[in-house]
Amino acid sequence: EDQVTQSPEALRLQEGESSSLNCSYTVSGLRGLFWYRQDPGKGPEFLFTLYSAGEEKEKERLKATLTKKESFLHITAPKPEDSATYLCAVQASGNQFYFGTGTSLTVIP
Amino acid sequence: DSGVTQTPKHLITATGQRVTLRCSPRSGDLSVYWYQQSLDQGLQFLIQYYNGEERAKGNILERFSAQQFPDLHSELNLSSLELGDSALYFCASSSDEGPYEQYFGPGTRLTVT
């Protein structure tokens, strides 16, 4: 069964305290893995797409990596404005999309 | 602003009724996706259209249907509504049929009473 599991469910960090979010997946024929950020009451905002194991992408304080079974979103020296829910999604070979339930990140000043 | 528009923003209706949600994709995007987001289940993929044709189907109920019109806007029709259909419904668009990044609209909040 295709599925995506994210951990932890919630994470509280002090400003400047780096950490990583995990996304593990089982999917038949991975076409792509996506990271999104979602603020309360708003639509998800695209962050990264990763296509194959070993691939890495960076944007400001965020860096996403991909292995054959999981992806990590590394947050370096986070700021309060990074507080949001981070969603991981995969696209399977049949073109269906599967989202994890997200990690709610709170960065305390 | 992602460039994806959805109407209405809020919808309150009674059980058994039928509603239509509308989505206009970003200029130039050919793919439209529909998602349901409820508190206990997260984002659930419903269906994808590409240039007017159905491309992929997720966990879409038989009471739900969608279509994409020649001008590329899309509508999601929900019928015989139940209390459990109350959720946020998001539309997203992408430039091709995938796997490309999707740009999400602001959502339609549906409340079934």
mmCIF file of C-alpha atoms in Angstrom:
data_model
loop_
_atom_site.group_PDB
_atom_site.id
_atom_site.type_symbol
_atom_site.label_atom_id
_atom_site.label_comp_id
_atom_site.label_asym_id
_atom_site.label_seq_id
_atom_site.Cartn_x
_atom_site.Cartn_y
_atom_site.Cartn_z
ATOM 1 C CA GLU A 1 0.000 0.000 0.000
ATOM 2 C CA ASP A 2 1.314 3.431 -0.965
ATOM 3 C CA GLN A 3 1.772 5.662 2.034
ATOM 4 C CA VAL A 4 3.718 8.568 3.463
ATOM 5 C CA THR A 5 4.615 8.956 7.138
ATOM 6 C CA GLN A 6 6.025 12.120 8.626
ATOM 7 C CA SER A 7 7.749 12.560 11.960
ATOM 8 C CA PRO A 8 7.681 14.144 14.376
ATOM 9 C CA GLU A 9 4.054 15.310 14.388
ATOM 10 C CA ALA A 10 5.081 18.488 16.160
ATOM 11 C CA LEU A 11 8.411 20.180 16.821
ATOM 12 C CA ARG A 12 9.268 23.185 18.961
ATOM 13 C CA LEU A 13 12.641 24.830 18.384
ATOM 14 C CA GLN A 14 14.387 27.812 19.822
ATOM 15 C CA GLU A 15 15.343 30.414 17.235
ATOM 16 C CA GLY A 16 18.685 29.338 15.766
ATOM 17 C CA GLU A 17 18.326 25.690 16.859
ATOM 18 C CA SER A 18 18.759 23.516 13.747
ATOM 19 C CA SER A 19 16.816 20.277 13.261
ATOM 20 C CA SER A 20 15.464 17.833 10.682
ATOM 21 C CA LEU A 21 12.008 16.637 9.690
ATOM 22 C CA ASN A 22 11.539 13.119 8.377
ATOM 23 C CA CYS A 23 9.334 11.756 5.620
ATOM 24 C CA SER A 24 9.348 8.017 5.029
ATOM 25 C CA TYR A 25 7.452 6.543 2.115
ATOM 26 C CA THR A 26 6.418 3.326 0.466
ATOM 27 C CA VAL A 27 5.197 3.812 -3.060
ATOM 28 C CA SER A 28 4.973 1.815 -6.252
ATOM 29 C CA GLY A 29 7.261 3.592 -8.671
ATOM 30 C CA LEU A 30 8.249 6.965 -7.270
ATOM 31 C CA ARG A 31 7.843 9.708 -9.867
ATOM 32 C CA GLY A 32 8.657 12.555 -7.499
ATOM 33 C CA LEU A 33 8.767 13.604 -3.852
ATOM 34 C CA PHE A 34 7.549 17.052 -2.885
ATOM 35 C CA TRP A 35 7.863 19.290 0.161
ATOM 36 C CA TYR A 36 5.299 21.980 0.892
ATOM 37 C CA ARG A 37 4.810 24.533 3.625
ATOM 38 C CA GLN A 38 1.292 25.275 4.861
ATOM 39 C CA ASP A 39 0.238 28.175 7.063
ATOM 40 C CA PRO A 40 -3.053 27.917 9.008
ATOM 41 C CA GLY A 41 -6.121 28.344 6.791
ATOM 42 C CA LYS A 42 -4.077 28.637 3.596
ATOM 43 C CA GLY A 43 -3.168 26.407 0.698
ATOM 44 C CA PRO A 44 0.163 24.564 0.700
ATOM 45 C CA GLU A 45 3.103 26.471 -0.747
ATOM 46 C CA PHE A 46 5.575 24.565 -2.912
ATOM 47 C CA LEU A 47 9.139 24.246 -1.596
ATOM 48 C CA PHE A 48 11.026 21.436 -3.374
ATOM 49 C CA THR A 49 10.733 18.532 -5.803
ATOM 50 C CA LEU A 50 13.170 15.600 -5.581
ATOM 51 C CA TYR A 51 13.226 12.909 -8.248
ATOM 52 C CA SER A 52 15.908 10.372 -7.380
ATOM 53 C CA ALA A 53 17.903 9.026 -4.439
ATOM 54 C CA GLY A 54 20.923 11.155 -3.613
ATOM 55 C CA GLU A 55 19.370 14.352 -4.852
ATOM 56 C CA GLU A 56 19.533 17.458 -2.651
ATOM 57 C CA LYS A 57 17.955 20.904 -2.988
ATOM 58 C CA GLU A 58 18.381 24.065 -0.926
ATOM 59 C CA LYS A 59 16.446 27.253 -0.424
ATOM 60 C CA GLU A 60 17.472 29.807 2.191
ATOM 61 C CA ARG A 61 17.492 27.953 5.557
ATOM 62 C CA LEU A 62 15.923 24.769 4.134
ATOM 63 C CA LYS A 63 17.616 21.778 2.558
ATOM 64 C CA ALA A 64 15.810 18.674 1.304
ATOM 65 C CA THR A 65 17.458 15.307 0.718
ATOM 66 C CA LEU A 66 16.168 12.011 -0.680
ATOM 67 C CA THR A 67 17.053 8.349 -0.205
ATOM 68 C CA LYS A 68 15.271 5.287 -1.531
ATOM 69 C CA LYS A 69 12.999 5.085 1.514
ATOM 70 C CA GLU A 70 12.878 8.557 3.048
ATOM 71 C CA SER A 71 13.430 12.259 2.714
ATOM 72 C CA PHE A 72 14.669 14.795 5.206
ATOM 73 C CA LEU A 73 13.960 18.493 5.424
ATOM 74 C CA HIS A 74 16.830 20.126 7.288
ATOM 75 C CA ILE A 75 16.183 23.521 8.837
ATOM 76 C CA THR A 76 19.299 25.506 9.688
ATOM 77 C CA ALA A 77 19.159 28.332 12.230
ATOM 78 C CA PRO A 78 15.354 28.676 11.994
ATOM 79 C CA LYS A 79 13.551 31.945 12.568
ATOM 80 C CA PRO A 80 10.020 32.493 13.979
ATOM 81 C CA GLU A 81 8.724 33.096 10.450
ATOM 82 C CA ASP A 82 9.614 29.487 9.609
ATOM 83 C CA SER A 83 6.801 28.356 11.913
ATOM 84 C CA ALA A 84 4.297 26.405 9.792
ATOM 85 C CA THR A 85 3.216 22.878 8.969
ATOM 86 C CA TYR A 86 5.576 21.135 6.564
ATOM 87 C CA LEU A 87 3.995 18.563 4.276
ATOM 88 C CA CYS A 88 5.667 15.797 2.318
ATOM 89 C CA ALA A 89 4.006 14.221 -0.720
ATOM 90 C CA VAL A 90 4.880 11.560 -3.277
ATOM 91 C CA GLN A 91 3.624 10.929 -6.769
ATOM 92 C CA ALA A 92 3.310 7.234 -7.609
ATOM 93 C CA SER A 93 3.658 5.555 -10.989
ATOM 94 C CA GLY A 94 -0.117 5.690 -11.509
ATOM 95 C CA ASN A 95 0.086 9.479 -11.076
ATOM 96 C CA GLN A 96 -1.765 9.468 -7.755
ATOM 97 C CA PHE A 97 -0.458 11.765 -5.044
ATOM 98 C CA TYR A 98 -0.088 10.793 -1.403
ATOM 99 C CA PHE A 99 0.458 13.371 1.334
ATOM 100 C CA GLY A 100 1.748 12.854 4.839
ATOM 101 C CA THR A 101 -0.101 14.421 7.752
ATOM 102 C CA GLY A 102 2.682 16.946 8.251
ATOM 103 C CA THR A 103 5.048 18.224 10.918
ATOM 104 C CA SER A 104 3.872 21.294 12.789
ATOM 105 C CA LEU A 105 6.942 23.431 13.448
ATOM 106 C CA THR A 106 7.006 26.205 16.037
ATOM 107 C CA VAL A 107 10.098 28.386 16.321
ATOM 108 C CA ILE A 108 10.276 30.317 19.569
ATOM 109 C CA PRO A 109 12.059 33.704 19.588
ATOM 110 C CA ASP B 1 -0.583 34.687 -4.219
ATOM 111 C CA SER B 2 -0.199 31.443 -6.197
ATOM 112 C CA GLY B 3 -2.307 32.620 -9.145
ATOM 113 C CA VAL B 4 -4.858 29.838 -8.592
ATOM 114 C CA THR B 5 -8.336 31.094 -7.747
ATOM 115 C CA GLN B 6 -11.155 29.194 -6.073
ATOM 116 C CA THR B 7 -14.750 30.146 -5.475
ATOM 117 C CA PRO B 8 -16.586 30.318 -3.196
ATOM 118 C CA LYS B 9 -14.348 30.776 -0.143
ATOM 119 C CA HIS B 10 -16.966 29.446 2.225
ATOM 120 C CA LEU B 11 -20.022 27.296 1.663
ATOM 121 C CA ILE B 12 -22.579 26.160 4.210
ATOM 122 C CA THR B 13 -25.211 23.677 3.126
ATOM 123 C CA ALA B 14 -27.430 20.920 4.455
ATOM 124 C CA THR B 15 -27.092 17.160 4.260
ATOM 125 C CA GLY B 16 -28.397 15.672 1.039
ATOM 126 C CA GLN B 17 -27.704 18.795 -0.998
ATOM 127 C CA ARG B 18 -25.443 19.260 -4.032
ATOM 128 C CA VAL B 19 -22.741 21.914 -4.443
ATOM 129 C CA THR B 20 -20.254 22.961 -7.112
ATOM 130 C CA LEU B 21 -16.788 24.268 -6.365
ATOM 131 C CA ARG B 22 -14.907 26.196 -9.017
ATOM 132 C CA CYS B 23 -11.203 26.550 -9.735
ATOM 133 C CA SER B 24 -9.239 28.640 -12.231
ATOM 134 C CA PRO B 25 -5.634 27.486 -12.704
ATOM 135 C CA ARG B 26 -2.577 29.693 -13.079
ATOM 136 C CA SER B 27 -2.220 31.235 -16.500
ATOM 137 C CA GLY B 28 -0.666 28.666 -18.830
ATOM 138 C CA ASP B 29 -1.128 25.653 -16.533
ATOM 139 C CA LEU B 30 -2.843 22.695 -18.164
ATOM 140 C CA SER B 31 -3.180 20.389 -15.152
ATOM 141 C CA VAL B 32 -5.706 20.801 -12.367
ATOM 142 C CA TYR B 33 -5.815 18.727 -9.189
ATOM 143 C CA TRP B 34 -8.461 18.507 -6.477
ATOM 144 C CA TYR B 35 -7.766 17.684 -2.839
ATOM 145 C CA GLN B 36 -9.825 17.304 0.321
ATOM 146 C CA GLN B 37 -8.295 18.308 3.650
ATOM 147 C CA SER B 38 -9.995 17.325 6.870
ATOM 148 C CA LEU B 39 -8.625 17.560 10.399
ATOM 149 C CA ASP B 40 -8.348 13.836 10.941
ATOM 150 C CA GLN B 41 -7.101 12.741 7.526
ATOM 151 C CA GLY B 42 -4.818 15.397 6.142
ATOM 152 C CA LEU B 43 -4.674 16.139 2.422
ATOM 153 C CA GLN B 44 -6.365 13.493 0.283
ATOM 154 C CA PHE B 45 -5.847 13.492 -3.477
ATOM 155 C CA LEU B 46 -9.151 13.279 -5.319
ATOM 156 C CA ILE B 47 -8.575 13.663 -9.037
ATOM 157 C CA GLN B 48 -6.367 15.213 -11.727
ATOM 158 C CA TYR B 49 -7.287 16.624 -15.126
ATOM 159 C CA TYR B 50 -4.855 17.515 -17.864
ATOM 160 C CA ASN B 51 -6.034 19.675 -20.752
ATOM 161 C CA GLY B 52 -9.601 18.513 -20.321
ATOM 162 C CA GLU B 53 -8.946 14.813 -19.808
ATOM 163 C CA GLU B 54 -8.908 12.832 -16.593
ATOM 164 C CA ARG B 55 -5.321 11.764 -15.810
ATOM 165 C CA ALA B 56 -5.361 10.241 -12.347
ATOM 166 C CA LYS B 57 -7.904 9.283 -9.752
ATOM 167 C CA GLY B 58 -7.430 9.058 -6.005
ATOM 168 C CA ASN B 59 -9.906 8.364 -3.238
ATOM 169 C CA ILE B 60 -12.784 10.196 -4.858
ATOM 170 C CA LEU B 61 -16.234 9.068 -3.776
ATOM 171 C CA GLU B 62 -18.833 8.117 -6.382
ATOM 172 C CA ARG B 63 -20.968 11.014 -5.097
ATOM 173 C CA PHE B 64 -18.210 13.395 -6.241
ATOM 174 C CA SER B 65 -17.373 14.246 -9.840
ATOM 175 C CA ALA B 66 -15.187 16.765 -11.600
ATOM 176 C CA GLN B 67 -14.521 18.141 -15.031
ATOM 177 C CA GLN B 68 -12.158 20.531 -16.774
ATOM 178 C CA PHE B 69 -13.553 22.842 -19.391
ATOM 179 C CA PRO B 70 -11.988 24.074 -22.668
ATOM 180 C CA ASP B 71 -10.917 27.320 -20.975
ATOM 181 C CA LEU B 72 -9.084 25.059 -18.451
ATOM 182 C CA HIS B 73 -11.131 26.016 -15.415
ATOM 183 C CA SER B 74 -12.389 23.081 -13.387
ATOM 184 C CA GLU B 75 -15.416 22.291 -11.283
ATOM 185 C CA LEU B 76 -15.817 19.752 -8.492
ATOM 186 C CA ASN B 77 -19.381 18.596 -7.934
ATOM 187 C CA LEU B 78 -20.330 17.109 -4.576
ATOM 188 C CA SER B 79 -23.764 15.517 -4.246
ATOM 189 C CA SER B 80 -25.865 13.804 -1.567
ATOM 190 C CA LEU B 81 -23.723 15.619 0.967
ATOM 191 C CA GLU B 82 -23.041 14.061 4.346
ATOM 192 C CA LEU B 83 -21.726 15.604 7.559
ATOM 193 C CA GLY B 84 -18.397 13.889 6.952
ATOM 194 C CA ASP B 85 -17.897 15.811 3.718
ATOM 195 C CA SER B 86 -17.236 18.964 5.721
ATOM 196 C CA ALA B 87 -13.648 19.901 4.910
ATOM 197 C CA LEU B 88 -11.364 22.279 3.084
ATOM 198 C CA TYR B 89 -11.271 21.573 -0.641
ATOM 199 C CA PHE B 90 -8.157 22.696 -2.461
ATOM 200 C CA CYS B 91 -7.494 23.026 -6.125
ATOM 201 C CA ALA B 92 -3.942 23.062 -7.462
ATOM 202 C CA SER B 93 -2.453 23.505 -10.902
ATOM 203 C CA SER B 94 0.797 22.673 -12.643
ATOM 204 C CA SER B 95 2.256 23.361 -16.036
ATOM 205 C CA ASP B 96 2.325 19.749 -17.182
ATOM 206 C CA GLU B 97 0.889 16.417 -16.126
ATOM 207 C CA GLY B 98 3.708 15.680 -13.741
ATOM 208 C CA PRO B 99 5.730 15.210 -11.733
ATOM 209 C CA TYR B 100 5.906 18.949 -11.486
ATOM 210 C CA GLU B 101 5.338 21.282 -8.585
ATOM 211 C CA GLN B 102 1.747 22.146 -7.889
ATOM 212 C CA TYR B 103 0.496 25.590 -6.971
ATOM 213 C CA PHE B 104 -2.435 25.554 -4.588
ATOM 214 C CA GLY B 105 -5.392 27.874 -4.396
ATOM 215 C CA PRO B 106 -6.730 29.348 -1.141
ATOM 216 C CA GLY B 107 -9.345 26.613 -0.762
ATOM 217 C CA THR B 108 -13.089 26.392 -0.289
ATOM 218 C CA ARG B 109 -14.298 25.612 3.216
ATOM 219 C CA LEU B 110 -17.394 23.438 3.026
ATOM 220 C CA THR B 111 -19.586 22.994 6.069
ATOM 221 C CA VAL B 112 -22.421 20.471 5.892
ATOM 222 C CA THR B 113 -25.035 20.850 8.634
#
